[in-house]
Amino acid sequence: MFVSENLSVNEKGHLAVSGVDTVDLAAQYGTPLYVMDEEVIRSACRRFKKSIDSFYGGAGLVCYASKAFCCREMCRIMKDEGIGLDVVSGGELYTAASVDFPMENICFHGNNKTDEELTLALEKKVGRIIVDNIFELERLNALAEKAGVTANIMYRIKPGIDAHTHNFIRTGQIDSKFGFALETGEAFEAVKKAIELKNINLAGLHCHIGSQIFDIDPFVHAAEVMLGFIAKIKNELGFEVKQLNLGGGFGIKYTNSDNPAPFENYMEKVSVKVKEVCEKENISLPFIIIEPGRSIAAPAGLTLYTVGGIKNIPNIRTYVSIDGGMCDNPRYALYKSEYDIEVANKAGEPKTESITLAGKCCESGDLIGENMPVQHIEVGDTVAVLATGAYNYSMSSNYNRIPKPAVVMVKDGSSRVVVKRETMEDIIRNDL
Ligand SMILES: *Cc1c(COP(=O)(O)O)cnc(C)c1O
């Protein structure tokens, strides 16, 4: 019935997260409130890790794409689960470092890392810096030389895969700001250059073909293209690329019409192709890295809001206004992303209404969704937006000077704050 398996209706008819009453959470911590279920996060980590063990004999690493949801507690959980991290900024790297995250298990991404960020990565001895372009390569080589170290890098490659997903989240095709193009020979020239540079060690290649992908084929095809390139490098340059990072992008269930394959299926099909190409091309099986983000964080989360007003515009629509909006969840405004909602205090009742869930920001596009089926909804109700664990808190802003909500983690029937609610004092903290 619900998009995430940890959700249920309790004896009061309230929505519960792993047995914890969401109406109680709203009363205890206030709304808006992000709620994360620790067990859902941990079990996704274990499943990904297990799939590396079963399909690659353990010769690989799962790196959680922390941009999906990054805070110190999330980094601690990943460290505890033996999962690596994918970071895309100095800020994410700093967050990881603040909990003594093992730096050798970090992949540092980004299409325009600053000298300060690259220097921080070298200082912290980040395991792999994913180089996006030739300018970055040259800057990194110079910075590494100055620091007297060798930078361990992977190249971000555009394998030319058109994954069937929202246009804004397609990144594997040639018209993308990310990475080196294969088709044009740009990537091959860059590999030659990296091999020549003294303070660069080309540890491997990386690709990430997009997000919220439901088809298995694009992943299999991307792996095939990348291994073909590794074979070409071996044959023509005599250089062995030892690691292959296949990125993330596994789709999750946001609404009941989404039907993603279990990620074990992707992992298995991809591993079969990887082994097949390695055998055919006579190259050794590379160390495999995967970078799931959304699929670890999204199903674990939900957001609670309080309804403040309802406007019924006859024959047009009903606007239900909540105490958050695009400032804590900009995904509908950005991508027209769909979500399931529940009236948390009436979760046991049938959905008889269809509403537009509107935020409180001064922006007509500030909606969480339109045509959303929901229970009979009234002012004062608690609304739960489901599967908001990824790209909500991490994309939140202070638009309209609205403080960011707290994040509460639920585990074993109890709850704790892992990110404090911002205060008005936080809002003016940096103002002079
Ligand atoms: C965003 C991103 C991911 C994670 O994508 P999800 O869709 O959240 O799994 C992994 N790798 C890279 C390089 C990314 O940019």
Tab-separated table of C-alpha atoms and ligand atoms in Angstrom:
chain	number	residue	atom	x	y	z
A	1	MET	CA	0.000	0.000	0.000
A	2	PHE	CA	2.753	2.494	0.899
A	3	VAL	CA	5.744	3.205	-1.349
A	4	SER	CA	8.189	2.313	1.424
A	5	GLU	CA	7.992	-0.955	3.351
A	6	ASN	CA	8.789	0.610	6.724
A	7	LEU	CA	5.480	2.524	6.753
A	8	SER	CA	2.294	1.271	8.365
A	9	VAL	CA	-0.935	2.433	9.983
A	10	ASN	CA	-0.980	2.030	13.769
A	11	GLU	CA	-3.874	1.299	16.125
A	12	LYS	CA	-4.762	5.020	16.266
A	13	GLY	CA	-5.069	5.119	12.481
A	14	HIS	CA	-1.869	7.177	12.304
A	15	LEU	CA	0.992	6.763	9.868
A	16	ALA	CA	3.946	5.047	11.564
A	17	VAL	CA	7.627	4.806	10.533
A	18	SER	CA	9.037	1.477	11.698
A	19	GLY	CA	6.440	1.577	14.455
A	20	VAL	CA	7.028	5.219	15.490
A	21	ASP	CA	3.898	7.393	15.270
A	22	THR	CA	4.487	10.301	12.862
A	23	VAL	CA	1.787	12.429	14.518
A	24	ASP	CA	3.713	12.114	17.794
A	25	LEU	CA	6.935	13.077	15.987
A	26	ALA	CA	5.255	16.199	14.588
A	27	ALA	CA	3.992	17.099	18.077
A	28	GLN	CA	7.361	16.460	19.731
A	29	TYR	CA	9.695	18.150	17.236
A	30	GLY	CA	7.380	20.524	15.355
A	31	THR	CA	6.867	20.805	11.605
A	32	PRO	CA	8.141	20.915	8.958
A	33	LEU	CA	10.209	17.909	9.937
A	34	TYR	CA	12.389	15.530	7.975
A	35	VAL	CA	12.175	11.992	9.352
A	36	MET	CA	14.742	9.357	8.384
A	37	ASP	CA	14.573	5.636	9.202
A	38	GLU	CA	18.037	4.395	10.127
A	39	GLU	CA	17.242	0.737	9.539
A	40	VAL	CA	16.096	1.415	5.961
A	41	ILE	CA	19.380	3.245	5.285
A	42	ARG	CA	21.483	0.494	6.849
A	43	SER	CA	19.690	-2.354	5.122
A	44	ALA	CA	20.109	-0.668	1.707
A	45	CYS	CA	23.846	-0.322	2.452
A	46	ARG	CA	24.041	-4.018	3.336
A	47	ARG	CA	22.208	-5.088	0.199
A	48	PHE	CA	24.538	-3.055	-2.028
A	49	LYS	CA	27.577	-4.378	-0.191
A	50	LYS	CA	26.311	-7.926	-0.442
A	51	SER	CA	25.802	-7.571	-4.189
A	52	ILE	CA	29.470	-6.569	-4.585
A	53	ASP	CA	30.376	-9.700	-2.631
A	54	SER	CA	28.133	-12.019	-4.612
A	55	PHE	CA	28.739	-10.661	-8.113
A	56	TYR	CA	32.376	-9.479	-7.916
A	57	GLY	CA	33.763	-11.705	-5.169
A	58	GLY	CA	34.090	-8.669	-2.896
A	59	ALA	CA	36.533	-6.905	-5.280
A	60	GLY	CA	34.727	-3.610	-5.178
A	61	LEU	CA	33.487	-0.721	-3.087
A	62	VAL	CA	30.072	0.854	-2.527
A	63	CYS	CA	30.389	4.636	-2.240
A	64	TYR	CA	27.257	6.407	-1.022
A	65	ALA	CA	26.623	9.522	-3.155
A	66	SER	CA	26.363	11.875	-0.219
A	67	LYS	CA	24.808	14.709	-2.203
A	68	ALA	CA	21.529	12.787	-1.827
A	69	PHE	CA	21.556	13.484	1.919
A	70	CYS	CA	24.704	14.607	3.683
A	71	CYS	CA	25.134	15.350	7.353
A	72	ARG	CA	27.583	14.151	9.990
A	73	GLU	CA	25.316	11.364	11.255
A	74	MET	CA	24.859	10.019	7.726
A	75	CYS	CA	28.655	9.954	7.300
A	76	ARG	CA	28.954	8.105	10.638
A	77	ILE	CA	26.406	5.513	9.511
A	78	MET	CA	28.272	4.960	6.226
A	79	LYS	CA	31.572	4.627	8.076
A	80	ASP	CA	29.989	2.120	10.445
A	81	GLU	CA	28.561	0.091	7.535
A	82	GLY	CA	31.928	0.004	5.738
A	83	ILE	CA	30.568	2.053	2.858
A	84	GLY	CA	32.685	4.680	1.066
A	85	LEU	CA	31.523	8.175	0.151
A	86	ASP	CA	31.147	10.110	-3.039
A	87	VAL	CA	31.524	13.832	-2.325
A	88	VAL	CA	31.129	16.700	-4.786
A	89	SER	CA	32.370	19.706	-2.871
A	90	GLY	CA	34.759	20.863	-0.199
A	91	GLY	CA	31.732	21.133	2.101
A	92	GLU	CA	30.772	17.483	1.746
A	93	LEU	CA	34.428	16.480	2.130
A	94	TYR	CA	34.723	18.632	5.249
A	95	THR	CA	31.583	17.010	6.713
A	96	ALA	CA	33.079	13.548	6.160
A	97	ALA	CA	36.452	14.578	7.589
A	98	SER	CA	34.729	15.952	10.695
A	99	VAL	CA	33.696	12.422	11.697
A	100	ASP	CA	37.106	10.896	10.803
A	101	PHE	CA	35.742	9.201	7.716
A	102	PRO	CA	38.370	6.910	6.138
A	103	MET	CA	39.662	9.169	3.365
A	104	GLU	CA	40.903	6.290	1.221
A	105	ASN	CA	37.245	5.342	0.666
A	106	ILE	CA	36.222	8.727	-0.719
A	107	CYS	CA	35.630	9.624	-4.365
A	108	PHE	CA	35.782	13.378	-4.960
A	109	HIS	CA	33.624	14.483	-7.901
A	110	GLY	CA	32.655	17.776	-9.478
A	111	ASN	CA	33.019	19.480	-12.842
A	112	ASN	CA	34.727	22.574	-11.470
A	113	LYS	CA	36.626	21.886	-8.278
A	114	THR	CA	38.496	24.910	-7.024
A	115	ASP	CA	42.188	24.945	-6.178
A	116	GLU	CA	41.166	25.153	-2.517
A	117	GLU	CA	39.015	22.032	-2.860
A	118	LEU	CA	41.729	20.115	-4.735
A	119	THR	CA	44.305	21.160	-2.146
A	120	LEU	CA	42.025	20.001	0.672
A	121	ALA	CA	41.571	16.658	-1.142
A	122	LEU	CA	45.357	16.213	-1.467
A	123	GLU	CA	45.940	17.219	2.151
A	124	LYS	CA	43.291	14.792	3.387
A	125	LYS	CA	44.666	12.037	1.100
A	126	VAL	CA	41.306	11.392	-0.555
A	127	GLY	CA	41.398	7.950	-2.200
A	128	ARG	CA	40.229	8.991	-5.657
A	129	ILE	CA	39.789	12.387	-7.249
A	130	ILE	CA	37.447	12.062	-10.218
A	131	VAL	CA	38.914	14.438	-12.804
A	132	ASP	CA	36.311	16.011	-15.072
A	133	ASN	CA	38.351	17.901	-17.662
A	134	ILE	CA	41.849	18.598	-18.921
A	135	PHE	CA	42.125	21.957	-17.158
A	136	GLU	CA	41.452	20.277	-13.857
A	137	LEU	CA	44.039	17.600	-14.662
A	138	GLU	CA	46.723	20.215	-15.239
A	139	ARG	CA	45.826	22.194	-12.148
A	140	LEU	CA	45.770	19.054	-10.033
A	141	ASN	CA	49.149	17.916	-11.362
A	142	ALA	CA	50.650	21.298	-10.474
A	143	LEU	CA	49.093	21.302	-7.002
A	144	ALA	CA	50.272	17.722	-6.384
A	145	GLU	CA	53.781	18.626	-7.501
A	146	LYS	CA	53.815	21.591	-5.147
A	147	ALA	CA	52.650	19.352	-2.290
A	148	GLY	CA	55.183	16.664	-3.249
A	149	VAL	CA	52.531	13.973	-3.685
A	150	THR	CA	50.983	11.855	-6.431
A	151	ALA	CA	47.251	12.360	-6.972
A	152	ASN	CA	45.206	9.202	-7.384
A	153	ILE	CA	42.628	9.960	-10.047
A	154	MET	CA	39.811	8.476	-12.090
A	155	TYR	CA	38.516	10.079	-15.249
A	156	ARG	CA	34.853	10.940	-15.634
A	157	ILE	CA	33.851	9.585	-19.040
A	158	LYS	CA	30.677	10.304	-21.029
A	159	PRO	CA	29.981	6.882	-22.444
A	160	GLY	CA	27.339	8.254	-24.824
A	161	ILE	CA	24.413	6.453	-23.222
A	162	ASP	CA	20.959	7.925	-23.460
A	163	ALA	CA	19.255	6.644	-20.318
A	164	HIS	CA	15.495	7.022	-20.424
A	165	THR	CA	14.976	9.440	-17.616
A	166	HIS	CA	14.129	13.086	-17.093
A	167	ASN	CA	16.176	15.288	-19.405
A	168	PHE	CA	17.676	17.276	-16.516
A	169	ILE	CA	19.102	14.194	-14.918
A	170	ARG	CA	20.656	12.602	-17.997
A	171	THR	CA	24.397	12.882	-17.793
A	172	GLY	CA	25.900	10.100	-19.879
A	173	GLN	CA	25.212	11.573	-23.309
A	174	ILE	CA	27.594	13.760	-25.299
A	175	ASP	CA	25.690	17.003	-24.618
A	176	SER	CA	26.527	17.076	-20.927
A	177	LYS	CA	28.671	19.381	-18.829
A	178	PHE	CA	30.209	16.375	-17.079
A	179	GLY	CA	33.306	14.512	-18.182
A	180	PHE	CA	35.329	13.583	-21.257
A	181	ALA	CA	33.623	12.489	-24.478
A	182	LEU	CA	34.504	9.063	-25.855
A	183	GLU	CA	33.250	9.474	-29.421
A	184	THR	CA	35.426	12.471	-30.246
A	185	GLY	CA	38.678	10.928	-29.001
A	186	GLU	CA	38.842	13.513	-26.201
A	187	ALA	CA	38.903	10.822	-23.522
A	188	PHE	CA	41.667	8.820	-25.219
A	189	GLU	CA	43.907	11.886	-25.558
A	190	ALA	CA	43.286	12.689	-21.902
A	191	VAL	CA	44.345	9.168	-20.876
A	192	LYS	CA	47.640	9.564	-22.772
A	193	LYS	CA	48.211	12.857	-21.021
A	194	ALA	CA	47.470	11.457	-17.541
A	195	ILE	CA	49.944	8.611	-18.087
A	196	GLU	CA	52.660	11.148	-18.934
A	197	LEU	CA	52.113	13.460	-15.979
A	198	LYS	CA	54.499	12.831	-13.104
A	199	ASN	CA	52.250	13.663	-10.185
A	200	ILE	CA	49.171	11.876	-11.481
A	201	ASN	CA	48.281	8.200	-11.074
A	202	LEU	CA	45.412	7.202	-13.346
A	203	ALA	CA	43.771	4.623	-11.095
A	204	GLY	CA	40.625	4.148	-13.098
A	205	LEU	CA	37.681	5.373	-15.099
A	206	HIS	CA	34.258	6.534	-14.002
A	207	CYS	CA	30.871	7.003	-15.590
A	208	HIS	CA	27.471	7.972	-14.225
A	209	ILE	CA	24.721	7.880	-16.797
A	210	GLY	CA	21.911	9.606	-14.914
A	211	SER	CA	19.460	9.268	-12.084
A	212	GLN	CA	16.180	7.524	-11.291
A	213	ILE	CA	16.808	5.018	-14.127
A	214	PHE	CA	14.413	2.073	-14.251
A	215	ASP	CA	15.805	0.193	-17.262
A	216	ILE	CA	18.634	-2.273	-16.770
A	217	ASP	CA	19.929	-2.014	-20.345
A	218	PRO	CA	21.559	1.442	-20.104
A	219	PHE	CA	23.662	0.244	-17.150
A	220	VAL	CA	24.726	-2.903	-19.001
A	221	HIS	CA	25.522	-0.916	-22.130
A	222	ALA	CA	27.529	1.670	-20.171
A	223	ALA	CA	29.625	-1.089	-18.570
A	224	GLU	CA	30.248	-2.610	-22.011
A	225	VAL	CA	31.332	0.722	-23.505
A	226	MET	CA	33.635	1.492	-20.566
A	227	LEU	CA	35.310	-1.923	-20.705
A	228	GLY	CA	35.730	-1.563	-24.463
A	229	PHE	CA	37.598	1.659	-23.745
A	230	ILE	CA	39.736	-0.026	-21.085
A	231	ALA	CA	40.620	-2.699	-23.678
A	232	LYS	CA	41.541	-0.037	-26.249
A	233	ILE	CA	43.808	1.676	-23.715
A	234	LYS	CA	45.522	-1.622	-22.965
A	235	ASN	CA	45.967	-2.561	-26.615
A	236	GLU	CA	47.118	0.805	-27.900
A	237	LEU	CA	48.957	2.274	-24.923
A	238	GLY	CA	49.950	-0.852	-23.004
A	239	PHE	CA	48.395	0.698	-19.884
A	240	GLU	CA	46.180	-1.286	-17.560
A	241	VAL	CA	43.222	0.567	-16.047
A	242	LYS	CA	42.642	-1.226	-12.744
A	243	GLN	CA	39.425	0.292	-11.440
A	244	LEU	CA	36.019	0.954	-12.945
A	245	ASN	CA	33.488	3.189	-11.234
A	246	LEU	CA	30.020	2.661	-12.701
A	247	GLY	CA	28.253	5.454	-10.792
A	248	GLY	CA	24.747	5.371	-9.369
A	249	GLY	CA	21.308	6.220	-10.671
A	250	PHE	CA	19.237	3.222	-9.539
A	251	GLY	CA	15.550	4.138	-9.617
A	252	ILE	CA	13.312	4.083	-6.545
A	253	LYS	CA	9.587	3.985	-5.927
A	254	TYR	CA	8.221	7.505	-5.380
A	255	THR	CA	4.618	6.621	-6.189
A	256	ASN	CA	2.797	3.366	-6.632
A	257	SER	CA	3.051	3.688	-10.418
A	258	ASP	CA	6.879	3.474	-10.206
A	259	ASN	CA	8.140	-0.026	-10.650
A	260	PRO	CA	11.925	-0.194	-10.332
A	261	ALA	CA	13.706	-3.541	-10.605
A	262	PRO	CA	15.420	-4.629	-7.364
A	263	PHE	CA	18.982	-3.334	-7.625
A	264	GLU	CA	20.393	-6.846	-7.297
A	265	ASN	CA	19.022	-7.369	-10.797
A	266	TYR	CA	21.020	-4.456	-12.231
A	267	MET	CA	24.084	-5.570	-10.354
A	268	GLU	CA	23.862	-9.123	-11.605
A	269	LYS	CA	23.219	-8.250	-15.252
A	270	VAL	CA	26.024	-5.684	-15.246
A	271	SER	CA	28.458	-8.136	-13.640
A	272	VAL	CA	27.697	-10.764	-16.272
A	273	LYS	CA	28.517	-8.239	-19.009
A	274	VAL	CA	31.659	-7.042	-17.206
A	275	LYS	CA	33.005	-10.581	-16.923
A	276	GLU	CA	32.048	-11.404	-20.519
A	277	VAL	CA	33.885	-8.382	-21.981
A	278	CYS	CA	36.935	-8.931	-19.770
A	279	GLU	CA	37.216	-12.495	-21.006
A	280	LYS	CA	36.673	-11.578	-24.646
A	281	GLU	CA	39.165	-8.696	-24.552
A	282	ASN	CA	41.616	-10.554	-22.357
A	283	ILE	CA	41.755	-7.889	-19.656
A	284	SER	CA	41.724	-8.535	-15.933
A	285	LEU	CA	38.552	-7.887	-13.997
A	286	PRO	CA	38.739	-4.306	-12.669
A	287	PHE	CA	37.965	-3.350	-9.069
A	288	ILE	CA	34.334	-2.172	-9.293
A	289	ILE	CA	32.922	0.906	-7.577
A	290	ILE	CA	29.236	1.821	-7.495
A	291	GLU	CA	27.738	5.056	-6.182
A	292	PRO	CA	24.117	4.706	-5.121
A	293	GLY	CA	22.660	7.889	-3.637
A	294	ARG	CA	18.903	8.146	-3.952
A	295	SER	CA	18.392	4.390	-3.590
A	296	ILE	CA	20.013	4.480	-0.134
A	297	ALA	CA	18.493	7.703	1.211
A	298	ALA	CA	15.162	8.373	-0.505
A	299	PRO	CA	13.039	5.418	0.706
A	300	ALA	CA	14.240	6.050	4.280
A	301	GLY	CA	12.752	9.531	4.505
A	302	LEU	CA	9.493	11.386	4.755
A	303	THR	CA	8.609	14.992	5.503
A	304	LEU	CA	5.893	16.098	7.924
A	305	TYR	CA	4.014	19.364	7.510
A	306	THR	CA	1.023	21.053	9.148
A	307	VAL	CA	-1.890	22.260	7.040
A	308	GLY	CA	-2.540	25.968	7.634
A	309	GLY	CA	-5.168	26.829	5.041
A	310	ILE	CA	-7.276	25.325	2.257
A	311	LYS	CA	-8.576	27.147	-0.834
A	312	ASN	CA	-11.136	25.406	-2.933
A	313	ILE	CA	-11.408	27.025	-6.355
A	314	PRO	CA	-14.577	25.436	-7.789
A	315	ASN	CA	-14.042	23.331	-10.918
A	316	ILE	CA	-10.362	24.223	-10.926
A	317	ARG	CA	-8.456	22.846	-7.933
A	318	THR	CA	-8.030	22.805	-4.189
A	319	TYR	CA	-4.872	24.368	-2.802
A	320	VAL	CA	-3.761	22.937	0.531
A	321	SER	CA	-1.116	25.185	2.112
A	322	ILE	CA	1.576	23.715	4.316
A	323	ASP	CA	4.236	25.239	6.573
A	324	GLY	CA	7.125	24.281	4.243
A	325	GLY	CA	7.498	24.061	0.479
A	326	MET	CA	10.135	24.547	-2.205
A	327	CYS	CA	12.555	25.762	0.489
A	328	ASP	CA	12.690	22.232	1.953
A	329	ASN	CA	11.683	20.279	-1.166
A	330	PRO	CA	12.386	21.992	-4.499
A	331	ARG	CA	12.013	18.835	-6.573
A	332	TYR	CA	8.556	19.474	-7.976
A	333	ALA	CA	9.561	23.002	-8.943
A	334	LEU	CA	12.765	21.680	-10.547
A	335	TYR	CA	11.664	18.436	-12.190
A	336	LYS	CA	7.926	18.004	-11.693
A	337	SER	CA	8.829	15.046	-9.466
A	338	GLU	CA	5.877	13.082	-8.139
A	339	TYR	CA	5.270	12.081	-4.548
A	340	ASP	CA	2.672	10.132	-2.597
A	341	ILE	CA	1.162	11.918	0.378
A	342	GLU	CA	-0.856	10.827	3.405
A	343	VAL	CA	-2.782	12.713	6.039
A	344	ALA	CA	-0.666	11.266	8.838
A	345	ASN	CA	-3.455	11.507	11.439
A	346	LYS	CA	-5.959	9.774	9.085
A	347	ALA	CA	-3.683	7.299	7.314
A	348	GLY	CA	-6.148	4.470	7.863
A	349	GLU	CA	-8.923	6.241	5.922
A	350	PRO	CA	-9.484	5.932	2.186
A	351	LYS	CA	-8.197	8.627	-0.176
A	352	THR	CA	-11.286	10.492	-1.338
A	353	GLU	CA	-9.849	13.862	-2.351
A	354	SER	CA	-7.406	15.190	-4.939
A	355	ILE	CA	-5.435	18.280	-4.042
A	356	THR	CA	-2.575	20.609	-4.947
A	357	LEU	CA	-0.078	20.760	-2.103
A	358	ALA	CA	1.249	24.321	-1.947
A	359	GLY	CA	4.229	25.668	-0.032
A	360	LYS	CA	4.470	28.927	1.857
A	361	CYS	CA	7.062	30.619	-0.364
A	362	CYS	CA	6.298	33.693	-2.483
A	363	GLU	CA	6.392	31.815	-5.755
A	364	SER	CA	3.422	30.416	-7.704
A	365	GLY	CA	5.551	27.436	-8.706
A	366	ASP	CA	6.084	26.582	-5.049
A	367	LEU	CA	4.168	23.320	-5.096
A	368	ILE	CA	4.986	19.848	-3.765
A	369	GLY	CA	2.568	18.289	-6.229
A	370	GLU	CA	-0.690	18.542	-8.153
A	371	ASN	CA	-3.585	16.092	-8.494
A	372	MET	CA	-2.448	14.291	-5.377
A	373	PRO	CA	-4.912	11.712	-4.042
A	374	VAL	CA	-5.335	12.099	-0.298
A	375	GLN	CA	-7.665	11.397	2.632
A	376	HIS	CA	-10.257	14.035	3.631
A	377	ILE	CA	-7.950	16.909	4.587
A	378	GLU	CA	-8.546	19.728	7.049
A	379	VAL	CA	-6.689	22.648	8.596
A	380	GLY	CA	-4.479	21.405	11.421
A	381	ASP	CA	-3.879	17.989	9.860
A	382	THR	CA	-0.356	16.603	9.597
A	383	VAL	CA	0.616	15.802	6.006
A	384	ALA	CA	3.361	13.291	5.267
A	385	VAL	CA	5.158	13.493	1.921
A	386	LEU	CA	6.761	10.088	1.361
A	387	ALA	CA	10.164	9.031	0.024
A	388	THR	CA	11.774	12.432	0.590
A	389	GLY	CA	15.024	11.085	2.063
A	390	ALA	CA	17.123	12.101	-0.949
A	391	TYR	CA	17.598	15.496	-2.598
A	392	ASN	CA	15.271	17.256	-0.151
A	393	TYR	CA	17.293	18.334	2.885
A	394	SER	CA	20.397	18.455	0.673
A	395	MET	CA	18.661	20.780	-1.810
A	396	SER	CA	16.921	22.906	0.798
A	397	SER	CA	17.439	26.660	0.923
A	398	ASN	CA	16.633	29.650	3.079
A	399	TYR	CA	14.467	31.236	0.389
A	400	ASN	CA	12.202	33.846	1.998
A	401	ARG	CA	14.523	33.535	5.019
A	402	ILE	CA	12.704	30.432	6.146
A	403	PRO	CA	14.798	28.397	8.621
A	404	LYS	CA	15.595	24.820	7.539
A	405	PRO	CA	13.669	22.049	9.315
A	406	ALA	CA	15.258	19.619	11.732
A	407	VAL	CA	16.156	16.075	10.687
A	408	VAL	CA	15.079	13.323	13.062
A	409	MET	CA	16.381	9.761	12.829
A	410	VAL	CA	14.113	6.912	13.892
A	411	LYS	CA	15.557	3.623	15.138
A	412	ASP	CA	14.299	0.745	17.333
A	413	GLY	CA	11.082	2.539	18.242
A	414	SER	CA	12.721	5.781	19.341
A	415	SER	CA	13.813	9.007	17.682
A	416	ARG	CA	16.668	11.496	17.943
A	417	VAL	CA	17.563	14.800	16.294
A	418	VAL	CA	20.531	14.459	13.927
A	419	VAL	CA	20.321	17.960	12.421
A	420	LYS	CA	18.920	20.758	14.578
A	421	ARG	CA	16.147	22.999	13.320
A	422	GLU	CA	17.524	26.353	12.220
A	423	THR	CA	16.603	29.343	14.338
A	424	MET	CA	15.973	32.973	13.450
A	425	GLU	CA	19.440	33.642	14.881
A	426	ASP	CA	20.870	31.222	12.250
A	427	ILE	CA	19.086	33.227	9.574
A	428	ILE	CA	21.025	36.403	10.391
A	429	ARG	CA	24.235	34.672	11.511
A	430	ASN	CA	26.394	35.884	8.631
A	431	ASP	CA	24.769	39.270	8.140
A	432	LEU	CA	26.916	42.253	9.099
B	1	LIG	C1	24.340	11.985	-8.343
B	1	LIG	C2	25.444	11.043	-8.552
B	1	LIG	C3	25.336	9.743	-8.060
B	1	LIG	C4	24.129	9.209	-7.359
B	1	LIG	O1	22.997	9.223	-8.146
B	1	LIG	P1	21.637	8.598	-7.552
B	1	LIG	O2	20.678	8.788	-8.661
B	1	LIG	O3	21.281	9.398	-6.362
B	1	LIG	O4	21.917	7.175	-7.230
B	1	LIG	C5	26.428	8.910	-8.220
B	1	LIG	N1	27.548	9.316	-8.853
B	1	LIG	C6	27.668	10.569	-9.345
B	1	LIG	C7	28.922	10.967	-9.996
B	1	LIG	C8	26.622	11.466	-9.218
B	1	LIG	O5	26.757	12.694	-9.724
